[in-house]
PDB file of C-alpha atoms in Angstrom:
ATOM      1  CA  UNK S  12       0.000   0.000   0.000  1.00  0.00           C
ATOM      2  CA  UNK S  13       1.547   3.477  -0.924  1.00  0.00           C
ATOM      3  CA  UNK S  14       1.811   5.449   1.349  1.00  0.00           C
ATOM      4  CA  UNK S  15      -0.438   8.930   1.609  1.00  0.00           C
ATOM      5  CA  UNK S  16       2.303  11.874   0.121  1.00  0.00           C
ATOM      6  CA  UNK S  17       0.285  15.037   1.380  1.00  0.00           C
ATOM      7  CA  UNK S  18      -1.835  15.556   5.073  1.00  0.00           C
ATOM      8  CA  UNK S  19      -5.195  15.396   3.363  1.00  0.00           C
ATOM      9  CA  UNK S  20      -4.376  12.195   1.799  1.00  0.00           C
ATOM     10  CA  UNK S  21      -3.966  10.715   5.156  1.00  0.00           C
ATOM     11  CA  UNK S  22      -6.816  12.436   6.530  1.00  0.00           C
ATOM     12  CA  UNK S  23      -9.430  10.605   3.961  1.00  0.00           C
ATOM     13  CA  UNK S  24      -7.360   7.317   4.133  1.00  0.00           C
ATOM     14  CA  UNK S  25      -7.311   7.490   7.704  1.00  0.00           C
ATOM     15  CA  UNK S  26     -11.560   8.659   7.828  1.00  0.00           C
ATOM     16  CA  UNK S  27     -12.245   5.643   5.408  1.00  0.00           C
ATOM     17  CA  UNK S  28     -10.640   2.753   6.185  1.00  0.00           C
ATOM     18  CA  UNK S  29     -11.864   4.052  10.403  1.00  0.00           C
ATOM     19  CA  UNK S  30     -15.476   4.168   8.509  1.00  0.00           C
ATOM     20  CA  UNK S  31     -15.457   1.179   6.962  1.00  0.00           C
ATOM     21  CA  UNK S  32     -14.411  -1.234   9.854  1.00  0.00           C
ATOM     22  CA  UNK S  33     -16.618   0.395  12.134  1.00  0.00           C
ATOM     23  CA  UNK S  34     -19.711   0.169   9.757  1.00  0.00           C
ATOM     24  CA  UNK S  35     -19.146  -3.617   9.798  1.00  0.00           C
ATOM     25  CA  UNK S  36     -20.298  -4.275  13.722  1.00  0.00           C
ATOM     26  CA  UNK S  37     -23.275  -2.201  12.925  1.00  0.00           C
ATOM     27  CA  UNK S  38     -25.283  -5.851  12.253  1.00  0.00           C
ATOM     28  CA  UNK S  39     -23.320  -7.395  15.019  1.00  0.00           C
ATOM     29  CA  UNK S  40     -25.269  -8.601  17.777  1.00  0.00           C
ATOM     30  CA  UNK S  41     -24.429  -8.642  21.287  1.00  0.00           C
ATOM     31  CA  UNK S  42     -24.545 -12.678  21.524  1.00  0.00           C
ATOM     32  CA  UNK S  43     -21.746 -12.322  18.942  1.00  0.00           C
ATOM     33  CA  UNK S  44     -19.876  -9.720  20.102  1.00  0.00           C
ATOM     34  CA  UNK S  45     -17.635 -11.732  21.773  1.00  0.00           C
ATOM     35  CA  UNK S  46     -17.227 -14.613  19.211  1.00  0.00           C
ATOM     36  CA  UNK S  47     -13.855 -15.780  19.299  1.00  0.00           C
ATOM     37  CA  UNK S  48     -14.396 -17.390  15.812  1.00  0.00           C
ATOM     38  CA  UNK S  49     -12.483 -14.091  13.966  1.00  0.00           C
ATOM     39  CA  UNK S  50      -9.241 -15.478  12.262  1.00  0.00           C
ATOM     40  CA  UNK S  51      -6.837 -15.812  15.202  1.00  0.00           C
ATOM     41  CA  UNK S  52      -9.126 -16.650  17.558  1.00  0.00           C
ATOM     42  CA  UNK S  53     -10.486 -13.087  18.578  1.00  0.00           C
ATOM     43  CA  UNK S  54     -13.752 -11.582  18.885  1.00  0.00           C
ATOM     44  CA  UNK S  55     -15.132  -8.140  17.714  1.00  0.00           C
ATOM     45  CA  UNK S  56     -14.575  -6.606  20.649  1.00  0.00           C
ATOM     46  CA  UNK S  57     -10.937  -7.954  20.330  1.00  0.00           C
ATOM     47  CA  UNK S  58     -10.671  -6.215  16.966  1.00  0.00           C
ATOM     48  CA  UNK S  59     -11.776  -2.677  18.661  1.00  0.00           C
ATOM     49  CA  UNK S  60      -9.150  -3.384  21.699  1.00  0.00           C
ATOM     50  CA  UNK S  61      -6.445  -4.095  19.515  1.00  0.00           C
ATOM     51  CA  UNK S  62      -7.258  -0.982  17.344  1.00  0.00           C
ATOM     52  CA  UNK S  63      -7.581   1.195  20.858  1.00  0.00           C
ATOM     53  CA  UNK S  64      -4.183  -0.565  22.113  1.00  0.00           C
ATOM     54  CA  UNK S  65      -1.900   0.588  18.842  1.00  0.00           C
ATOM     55  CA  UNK S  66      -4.177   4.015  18.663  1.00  0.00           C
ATOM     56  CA  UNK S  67      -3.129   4.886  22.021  1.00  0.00           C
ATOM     57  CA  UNK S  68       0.326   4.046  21.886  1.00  0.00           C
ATOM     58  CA  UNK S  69       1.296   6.066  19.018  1.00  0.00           C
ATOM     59  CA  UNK S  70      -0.211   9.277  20.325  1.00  0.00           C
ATOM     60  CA  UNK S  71       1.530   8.228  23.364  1.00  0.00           C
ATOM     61  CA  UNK S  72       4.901   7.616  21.800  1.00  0.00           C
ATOM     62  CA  UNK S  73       4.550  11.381  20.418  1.00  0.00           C
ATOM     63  CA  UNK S  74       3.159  13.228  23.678  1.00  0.00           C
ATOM     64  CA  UNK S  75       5.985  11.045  25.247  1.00  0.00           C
ATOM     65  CA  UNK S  76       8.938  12.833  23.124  1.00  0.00           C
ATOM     66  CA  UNK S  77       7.094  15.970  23.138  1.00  0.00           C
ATOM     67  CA  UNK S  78       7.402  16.208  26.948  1.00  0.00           C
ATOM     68  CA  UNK S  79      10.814  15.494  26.875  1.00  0.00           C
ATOM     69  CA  UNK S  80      10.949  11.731  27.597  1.00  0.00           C
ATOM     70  CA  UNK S  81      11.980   8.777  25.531  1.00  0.00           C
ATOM     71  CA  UNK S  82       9.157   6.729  25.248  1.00  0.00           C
ATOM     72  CA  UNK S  83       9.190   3.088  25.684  1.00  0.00           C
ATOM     73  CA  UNK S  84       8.333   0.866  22.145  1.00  0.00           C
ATOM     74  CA  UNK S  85       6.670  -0.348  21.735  1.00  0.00           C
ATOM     75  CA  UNK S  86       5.393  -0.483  25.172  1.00  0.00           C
ATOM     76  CA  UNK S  87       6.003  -0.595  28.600  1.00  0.00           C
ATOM     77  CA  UNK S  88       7.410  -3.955  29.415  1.00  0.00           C
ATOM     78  CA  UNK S  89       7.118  -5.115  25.998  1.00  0.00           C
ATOM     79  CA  UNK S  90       9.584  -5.461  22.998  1.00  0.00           C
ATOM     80  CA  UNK S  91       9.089  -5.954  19.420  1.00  0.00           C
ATOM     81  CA  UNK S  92       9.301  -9.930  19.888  1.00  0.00           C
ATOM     82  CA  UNK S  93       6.581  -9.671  21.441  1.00  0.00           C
ATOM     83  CA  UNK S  94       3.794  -8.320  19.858  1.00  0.00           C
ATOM     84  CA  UNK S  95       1.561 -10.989  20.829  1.00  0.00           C
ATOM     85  CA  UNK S  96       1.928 -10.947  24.011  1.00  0.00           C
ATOM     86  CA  UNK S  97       0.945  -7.000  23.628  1.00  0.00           C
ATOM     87  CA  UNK S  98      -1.642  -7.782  21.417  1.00  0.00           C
ATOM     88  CA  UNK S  99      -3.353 -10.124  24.232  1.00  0.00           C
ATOM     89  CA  UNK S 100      -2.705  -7.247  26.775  1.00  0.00           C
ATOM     90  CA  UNK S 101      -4.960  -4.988  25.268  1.00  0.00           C
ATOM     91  CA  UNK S 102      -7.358  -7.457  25.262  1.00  0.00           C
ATOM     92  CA  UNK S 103      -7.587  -7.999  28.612  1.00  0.00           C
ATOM     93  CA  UNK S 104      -8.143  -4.034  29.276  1.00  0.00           C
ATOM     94  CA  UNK S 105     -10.635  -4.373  27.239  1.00  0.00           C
ATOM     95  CA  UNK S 106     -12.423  -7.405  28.358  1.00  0.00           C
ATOM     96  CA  UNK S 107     -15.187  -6.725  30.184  1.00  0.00           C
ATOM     97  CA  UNK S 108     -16.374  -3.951  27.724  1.00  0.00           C
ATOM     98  CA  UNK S 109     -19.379  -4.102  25.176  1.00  0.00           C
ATOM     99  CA  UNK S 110     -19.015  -3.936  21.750  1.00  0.00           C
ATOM    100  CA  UNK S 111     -21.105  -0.769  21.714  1.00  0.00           C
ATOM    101  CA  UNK S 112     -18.582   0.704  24.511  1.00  0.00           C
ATOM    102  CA  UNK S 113     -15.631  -0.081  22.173  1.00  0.00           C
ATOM    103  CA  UNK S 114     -16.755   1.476  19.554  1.00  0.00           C
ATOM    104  CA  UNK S 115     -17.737   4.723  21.527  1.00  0.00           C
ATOM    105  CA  UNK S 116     -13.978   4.669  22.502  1.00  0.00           C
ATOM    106  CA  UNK S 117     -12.493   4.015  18.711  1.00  0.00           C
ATOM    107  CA  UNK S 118     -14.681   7.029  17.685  1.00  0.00           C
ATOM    108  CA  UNK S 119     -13.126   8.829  20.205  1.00  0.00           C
ATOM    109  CA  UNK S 120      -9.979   7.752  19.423  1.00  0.00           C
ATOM    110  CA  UNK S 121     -10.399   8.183  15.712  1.00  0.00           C
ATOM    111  CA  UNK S 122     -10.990  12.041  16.439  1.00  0.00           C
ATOM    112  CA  UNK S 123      -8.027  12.210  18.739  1.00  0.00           C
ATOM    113  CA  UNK S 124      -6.265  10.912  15.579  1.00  0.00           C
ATOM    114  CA  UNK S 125      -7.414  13.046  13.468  1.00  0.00           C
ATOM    115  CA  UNK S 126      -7.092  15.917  15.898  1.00  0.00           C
ATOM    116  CA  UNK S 127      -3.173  15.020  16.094  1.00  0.00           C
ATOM    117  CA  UNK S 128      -2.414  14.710  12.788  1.00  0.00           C
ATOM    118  CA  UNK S 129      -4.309  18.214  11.799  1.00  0.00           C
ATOM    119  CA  UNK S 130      -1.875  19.318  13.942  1.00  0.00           C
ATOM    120  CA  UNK S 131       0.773  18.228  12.592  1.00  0.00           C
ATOM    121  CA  UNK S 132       2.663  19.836   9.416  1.00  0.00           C
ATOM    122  CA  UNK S 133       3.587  18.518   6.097  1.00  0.00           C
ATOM    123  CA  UNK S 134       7.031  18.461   7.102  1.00  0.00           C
ATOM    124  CA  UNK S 135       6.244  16.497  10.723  1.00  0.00           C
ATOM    125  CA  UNK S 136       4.254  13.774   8.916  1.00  0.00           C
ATOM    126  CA  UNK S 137       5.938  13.216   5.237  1.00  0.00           C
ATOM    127  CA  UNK S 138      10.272  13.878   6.341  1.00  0.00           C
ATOM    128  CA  UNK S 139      12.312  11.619   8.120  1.00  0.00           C
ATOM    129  CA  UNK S 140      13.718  12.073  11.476  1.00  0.00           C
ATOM    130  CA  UNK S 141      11.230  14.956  12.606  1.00  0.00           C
ATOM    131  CA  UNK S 142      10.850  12.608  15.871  1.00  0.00           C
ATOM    132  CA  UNK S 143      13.005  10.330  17.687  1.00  0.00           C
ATOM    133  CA  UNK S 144      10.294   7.752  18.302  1.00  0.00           C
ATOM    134  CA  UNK S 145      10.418   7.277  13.756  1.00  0.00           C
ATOM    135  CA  UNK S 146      13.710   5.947  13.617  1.00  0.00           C
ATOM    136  CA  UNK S 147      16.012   6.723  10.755  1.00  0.00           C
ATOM    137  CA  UNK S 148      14.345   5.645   8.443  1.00  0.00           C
ATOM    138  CA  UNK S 149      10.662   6.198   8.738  1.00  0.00           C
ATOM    139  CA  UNK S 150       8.550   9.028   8.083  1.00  0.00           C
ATOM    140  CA  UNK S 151       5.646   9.802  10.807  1.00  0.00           C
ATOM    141  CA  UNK S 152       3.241   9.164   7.950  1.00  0.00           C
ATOM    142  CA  UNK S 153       4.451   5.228   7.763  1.00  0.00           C
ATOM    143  CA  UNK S 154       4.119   5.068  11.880  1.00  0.00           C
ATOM    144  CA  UNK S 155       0.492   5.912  11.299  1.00  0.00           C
ATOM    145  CA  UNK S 156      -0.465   4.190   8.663  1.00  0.00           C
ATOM    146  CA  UNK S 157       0.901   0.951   9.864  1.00  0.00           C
ATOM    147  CA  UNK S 158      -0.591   1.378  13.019  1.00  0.00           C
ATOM    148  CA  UNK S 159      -4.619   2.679  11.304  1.00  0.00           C
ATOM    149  CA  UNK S 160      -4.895   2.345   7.969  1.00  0.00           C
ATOM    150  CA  UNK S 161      -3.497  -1.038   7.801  1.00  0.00           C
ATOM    151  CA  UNK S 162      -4.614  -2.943  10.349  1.00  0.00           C
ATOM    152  CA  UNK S 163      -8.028  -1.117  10.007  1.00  0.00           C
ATOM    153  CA  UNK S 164      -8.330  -2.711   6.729  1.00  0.00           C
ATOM    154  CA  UNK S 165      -6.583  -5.848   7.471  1.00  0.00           C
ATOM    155  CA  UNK S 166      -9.106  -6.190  11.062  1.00  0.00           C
ATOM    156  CA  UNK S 167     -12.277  -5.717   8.126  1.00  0.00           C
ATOM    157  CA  UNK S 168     -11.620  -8.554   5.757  1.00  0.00           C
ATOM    158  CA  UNK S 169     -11.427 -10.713   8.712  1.00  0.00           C
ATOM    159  CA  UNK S 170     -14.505  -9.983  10.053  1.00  0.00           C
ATOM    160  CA  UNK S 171     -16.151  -9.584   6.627  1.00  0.00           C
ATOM    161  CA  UNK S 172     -15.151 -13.699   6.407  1.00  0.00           C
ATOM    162  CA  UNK S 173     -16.440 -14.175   9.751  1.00  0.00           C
ATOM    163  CA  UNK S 174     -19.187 -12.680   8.951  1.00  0.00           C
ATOM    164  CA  UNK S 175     -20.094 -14.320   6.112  1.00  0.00           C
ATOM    165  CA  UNK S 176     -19.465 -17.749   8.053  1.00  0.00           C
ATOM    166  CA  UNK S 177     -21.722 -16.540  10.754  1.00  0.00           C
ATOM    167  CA  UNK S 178     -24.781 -15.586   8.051  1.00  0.00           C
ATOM    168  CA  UNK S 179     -24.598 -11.946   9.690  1.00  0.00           C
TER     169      UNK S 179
END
């Protein structure tokens, strides 16, 4: 997937892929909700927690530099080996929420997003090394499409399938 080359490019990548996945619990039931039939045994609700989880640290990995601390990546007590270890953490946050509370929180997050990256410039979200957090290599842009975009999109053909194996 290219990656978006302007702010407003993001923006509407960002708004539609968030649009899309969320439209697709709107026929979900709450004696589904927590289904663990999704591919990798998780439920909807696990596909809003892992989307809050990865929201949440990003903003928090720039708020974190911003204040003048290093933040920890990709979190606290957790290291890139083990991302599903991370990945089952934010499910258990998350756990005893409904589906319709999740999504209350994603939309909230999704404008806390989008509130972030308006306030970000060009130069912030398309260069290199603007913040420490990005590495070398990557722009801020990649950061936040790899942790949105992508998995939004990825999280909505799964539960499209699951869907369709459900009959909802």
């Amino acid at each position: 997937m290219p990656l978006p080359s302007s702010k407003e490019e993001l923006l509407d990548k960002l708004q539609l892929a968030y649009e899309k996945l969320d439209a697709e619990f709107d026929d979900v039931t709450p004696v589904l909700e927590k289904d663990k039939r999704i591919e990798g045994n998780i439920s909807c609700c696990d596909v809003i927690a892992y989307q809050l989880g990865w929201g949440q640290l990003l903003l928090g990995w720039d708020s974190t530099e911003l204040s003048g601390s290093t933040p920890d990546m990709p979190a606290s007590g957790f290291k890139w080996n083990q991302l599903g270890e991370l990945a089952n953490s934010f499910y258990q946050a998350h756990n005893e929420k409904s589906l319709k509370q999740l999504r209350t929180e994603f939309k909230q997050l999704y404008n806390q997003l989008t509130e972030w990256i308006e306030s970000l410039t060009e130069a912030e979200l398309l260069k290199p090394h603007q913040r420490h957090w990005t590495g070398g290599k990557w722009a801020m842009v990649k950061w936040i499409q790899i942790n949105t975009i992508a998995p939004y999109q990825s999280a909505r053909t799964k539960v499209r399938r699951w869907k369709r194996e459900q009959n909802v």
